[in-house]
Structures are given as structure tokens and as C-alpha cells.
XYZ file of C-alpha atoms in Angstrom:
185
model
C -29.126 -37.593 -35.548
C -30.997 -39.836 -37.911
C -31.566 -43.325 -36.680
C -32.929 -46.330 -38.514
C -34.544 -48.395 -35.752
C -34.651 -52.425 -35.688
C -38.049 -51.989 -36.972
C -36.942 -50.120 -40.279
C -38.553 -46.915 -39.088
C -36.375 -43.840 -39.714
C -36.385 -41.335 -36.737
C -34.747 -37.866 -36.265
C -33.644 -36.651 -32.761
C -32.498 -33.325 -31.439
C -33.748 -30.193 -33.446
C -34.400 -32.220 -36.572
C -37.550 -33.463 -34.747
C -39.142 -30.076 -35.623
C -40.374 -30.574 -39.260
C -40.026 -26.740 -39.793
C -36.204 -26.729 -39.306
C -33.773 -27.192 -42.255
C -30.584 -28.072 -40.514
C -29.578 -29.344 -36.888
C -28.852 -26.621 -34.433
C -29.358 -27.970 -30.941
C -29.452 -31.404 -29.244
C -31.701 -30.344 -26.564
C -34.925 -28.252 -26.426
C -37.693 -30.335 -28.128
C -38.487 -32.497 -25.133
C -36.578 -35.563 -23.878
C -32.927 -36.101 -25.011
C -33.519 -39.007 -27.331
C -29.948 -38.302 -28.973
C -28.494 -39.424 -25.627
C -30.499 -42.701 -25.991
C -28.603 -43.606 -29.075
C -25.255 -42.280 -28.186
C -22.933 -45.325 -27.089
C -25.373 -47.874 -27.702
C -23.147 -49.504 -30.303
C -26.104 -49.981 -32.663
C -28.307 -51.933 -30.432
C -31.165 -49.422 -30.516
C -30.817 -48.459 -33.983
C -28.141 -47.589 -36.696
C -27.168 -44.109 -36.791
C -27.192 -42.837 -40.567
C -26.689 -38.979 -40.101
C -25.220 -36.968 -37.213
C -24.384 -33.349 -36.692
C -21.464 -32.167 -34.630
C -20.819 -28.439 -33.533
C -17.146 -27.816 -33.582
C -15.490 -24.563 -31.996
C -12.069 -23.510 -32.605
C -9.629 -23.991 -29.813
C -8.775 -20.642 -28.098
C -5.012 -19.546 -28.438
C -4.191 -19.497 -24.608
C -4.307 -22.530 -22.202
C -2.875 -23.267 -18.867
C -2.832 -26.482 -17.093
C -1.992 -27.346 -13.427
C -1.966 -30.262 -11.139
C -2.184 -30.061 -7.270
C -1.581 -32.780 -4.592
C -4.344 -32.678 -2.103
C -3.685 -32.343 1.768
C -5.261 -34.661 4.114
C -9.028 -35.743 3.815
C -8.428 -35.347 0.001
C -12.047 -36.519 -0.809
C -13.608 -33.801 1.290
C -11.176 -31.104 0.391
C -11.395 -31.826 -3.433
C -15.209 -31.787 -3.160
C -14.945 -28.403 -1.676
C -12.586 -27.151 -4.392
C -14.776 -28.432 -7.307
C -17.920 -27.087 -5.729
C -16.385 -23.665 -5.078
C -15.308 -23.488 -8.789
C -18.618 -24.326 -9.931
C -20.280 -21.972 -7.537
C -17.879 -18.893 -8.711
C -18.890 -19.721 -12.250
C -15.194 -20.090 -13.444
C -15.201 -21.300 -16.859
C -12.831 -24.521 -17.086
C -11.914 -26.756 -19.976
C -11.308 -29.714 -17.572
C -11.231 -30.190 -13.886
C -10.758 -33.650 -12.326
C -10.025 -35.216 -9.003
C -8.215 -38.526 -8.911
C -8.565 -40.197 -5.513
C -5.703 -41.355 -3.338
C -6.434 -45.020 -3.903
C -6.056 -44.557 -7.741
C -2.947 -42.692 -7.238
C -1.348 -45.119 -4.873
C -2.272 -48.262 -6.826
C -1.597 -46.583 -10.166
C 1.930 -45.689 -8.891
C 2.514 -49.156 -7.676
C 1.526 -50.642 -11.089
C 3.720 -48.104 -12.906
C 0.762 -46.188 -14.432
C 1.608 -42.823 -13.229
C 5.625 -42.599 -13.601
C 5.039 -38.619 -12.958
C 3.840 -39.405 -9.485
C 6.364 -41.921 -8.198
C 8.447 -39.245 -6.459
C 5.387 -37.946 -4.269
C 6.190 -38.717 -0.762
C 2.585 -39.099 0.150
C 0.295 -40.748 -2.363
C -2.567 -38.611 -1.810
C -5.551 -37.434 -4.184
C -4.658 -35.123 -7.051
C -6.849 -32.359 -8.529
C -5.935 -30.832 -11.999
C -7.374 -28.243 -14.047
C -7.078 -26.937 -17.576
C -8.370 -23.512 -18.753
C -8.602 -21.859 -22.158
C -8.653 -18.221 -22.890
C -8.714 -15.682 -25.837
C -6.295 -13.458 -24.157
C -3.358 -13.457 -21.918
C -5.272 -11.366 -19.404
C -8.141 -13.462 -19.461
C -6.091 -16.732 -18.933
C -4.208 -14.964 -15.934
C -7.370 -13.969 -14.255
C -8.885 -17.564 -14.565
C -5.426 -19.008 -13.331
C -5.311 -16.653 -10.331
C -8.992 -17.376 -9.391
C -8.365 -21.137 -9.419
C -4.885 -20.971 -7.816
C -6.336 -18.980 -4.888
C -9.071 -21.536 -4.464
C -6.640 -24.564 -4.445
C -4.041 -22.775 -2.435
C -6.561 -21.674 0.322
C -7.256 -25.553 0.859
C -3.590 -26.254 1.290
C -3.171 -28.020 -2.062
C 0.483 -28.369 -3.483
C 1.148 -27.337 -6.894
C 3.292 -30.230 -8.573
C 4.907 -27.944 -11.080
C 4.780 -26.812 -14.774
C 6.016 -29.922 -16.474
C 4.683 -33.450 -17.007
C 7.834 -34.792 -15.356
C 6.999 -32.585 -12.189
C 3.640 -34.499 -12.050
C 1.550 -32.225 -14.085
C -0.984 -34.718 -15.482
C -3.084 -31.737 -16.836
C -0.355 -30.718 -19.238
C -0.177 -34.275 -20.438
C -4.115 -34.369 -20.677
C -4.231 -31.356 -22.829
C -1.046 -31.192 -24.772
C -0.309 -34.968 -25.385
C -4.023 -35.927 -25.921
C -3.688 -37.818 -22.510
C -7.587 -37.548 -22.126
C -8.090 -40.361 -24.735
C -5.629 -42.545 -23.068
C -6.178 -41.860 -19.397
C -8.674 -44.595 -18.188
C -7.513 -47.054 -20.698
C -4.621 -47.903 -18.334
C -6.943 -48.435 -15.439
C -9.051 -51.092 -17.110
C -6.348 -53.939 -16.139
C -6.408 -53.101 -12.499
C -10.054 -52.823 -11.975
């Protein structure tokens, strides 16, 4: 990233801090992450004049599931997400939405897909991507085994069943998700 500081000085962050490189190749690796300092500052720390972004193709296969948590959802969800990380399962997205957010969100009409849930407990969802059907099936089986061992309940394959993970991935819901919550905070 190239940044013009308020003093008029021009600086580079990331790999471009190395004067011997001809193009940006990594954000990290040359000391502190100064790129992070300038991300999200809305120009307060400096005006960004050049950036680089590495883009990867989307794998051809994806799966997305949403589970309602049993009692003690906070503890159980922490155990689930910790186990996923400890086992090194490659996930595109995994998130826990606590019961308070589910309950209030349903009361406010923010989560119509969960209105039919009898118990408004926390929810965990995941999205995985793969380059083959076999890889996708293997990852899905690993994740489902973890969630089902903690007595989580699969809400079904469709958005209307309560599968917010599918909405998140296929309908670009990740860009809209928290926007709805700003009004109730």
C-alpha cells in the first residue's frame, strides 16, 4: 500500500517497504503490520494512493450448514470452534451467534428463518469450499461429526429451514448481516 501522510511524505507498507522488490507480494514479513494501521481509518492517518489485493478463484464446490445449539450454548460453541481449529479443518467461514442475538433478532423480525425455532438458543454455522466432491464430503463429515457430538441440531439445507450459512454464502449475506443489528444495539 502506498500512503500519503498528512505531512505530505509518501510511504509504502507491506512488501513494498523492501526497496529491492519490484511488486507487492505479501502484507506481512517486514516487521510490524503498518498496512493494518491504515486499513479502516477513513483517511485520518493518510490517503491511500495505491493498493494491491491478491484474489483467488472460488473453488467449484461448497457446503454450508447451520446448527441450533443445545443448552449452555456459549460453552458448547467455544468447544466446537476450538475443536475445528485444533483439528486444522480448512473452513471458509464459521460463526457463533449467541442466544441473546437470536432471541432479540427474532423478536425484531431480523431473522425470519428462525422464527419457527421452539427454543431460541445460540446458532453455529459453517461454510466450506473444496476443489473436489470427495474433499467437500470429507470436510463436511468432519465438521458434522464435531457438531453432532455436542448435540447440536442441523436446521436443514435451505435458507427457509434456518440455514443462514447458505444465505451468507450464496446470497452475499455476509455483507448485510450486521447491518440489520445496528438499530437494536
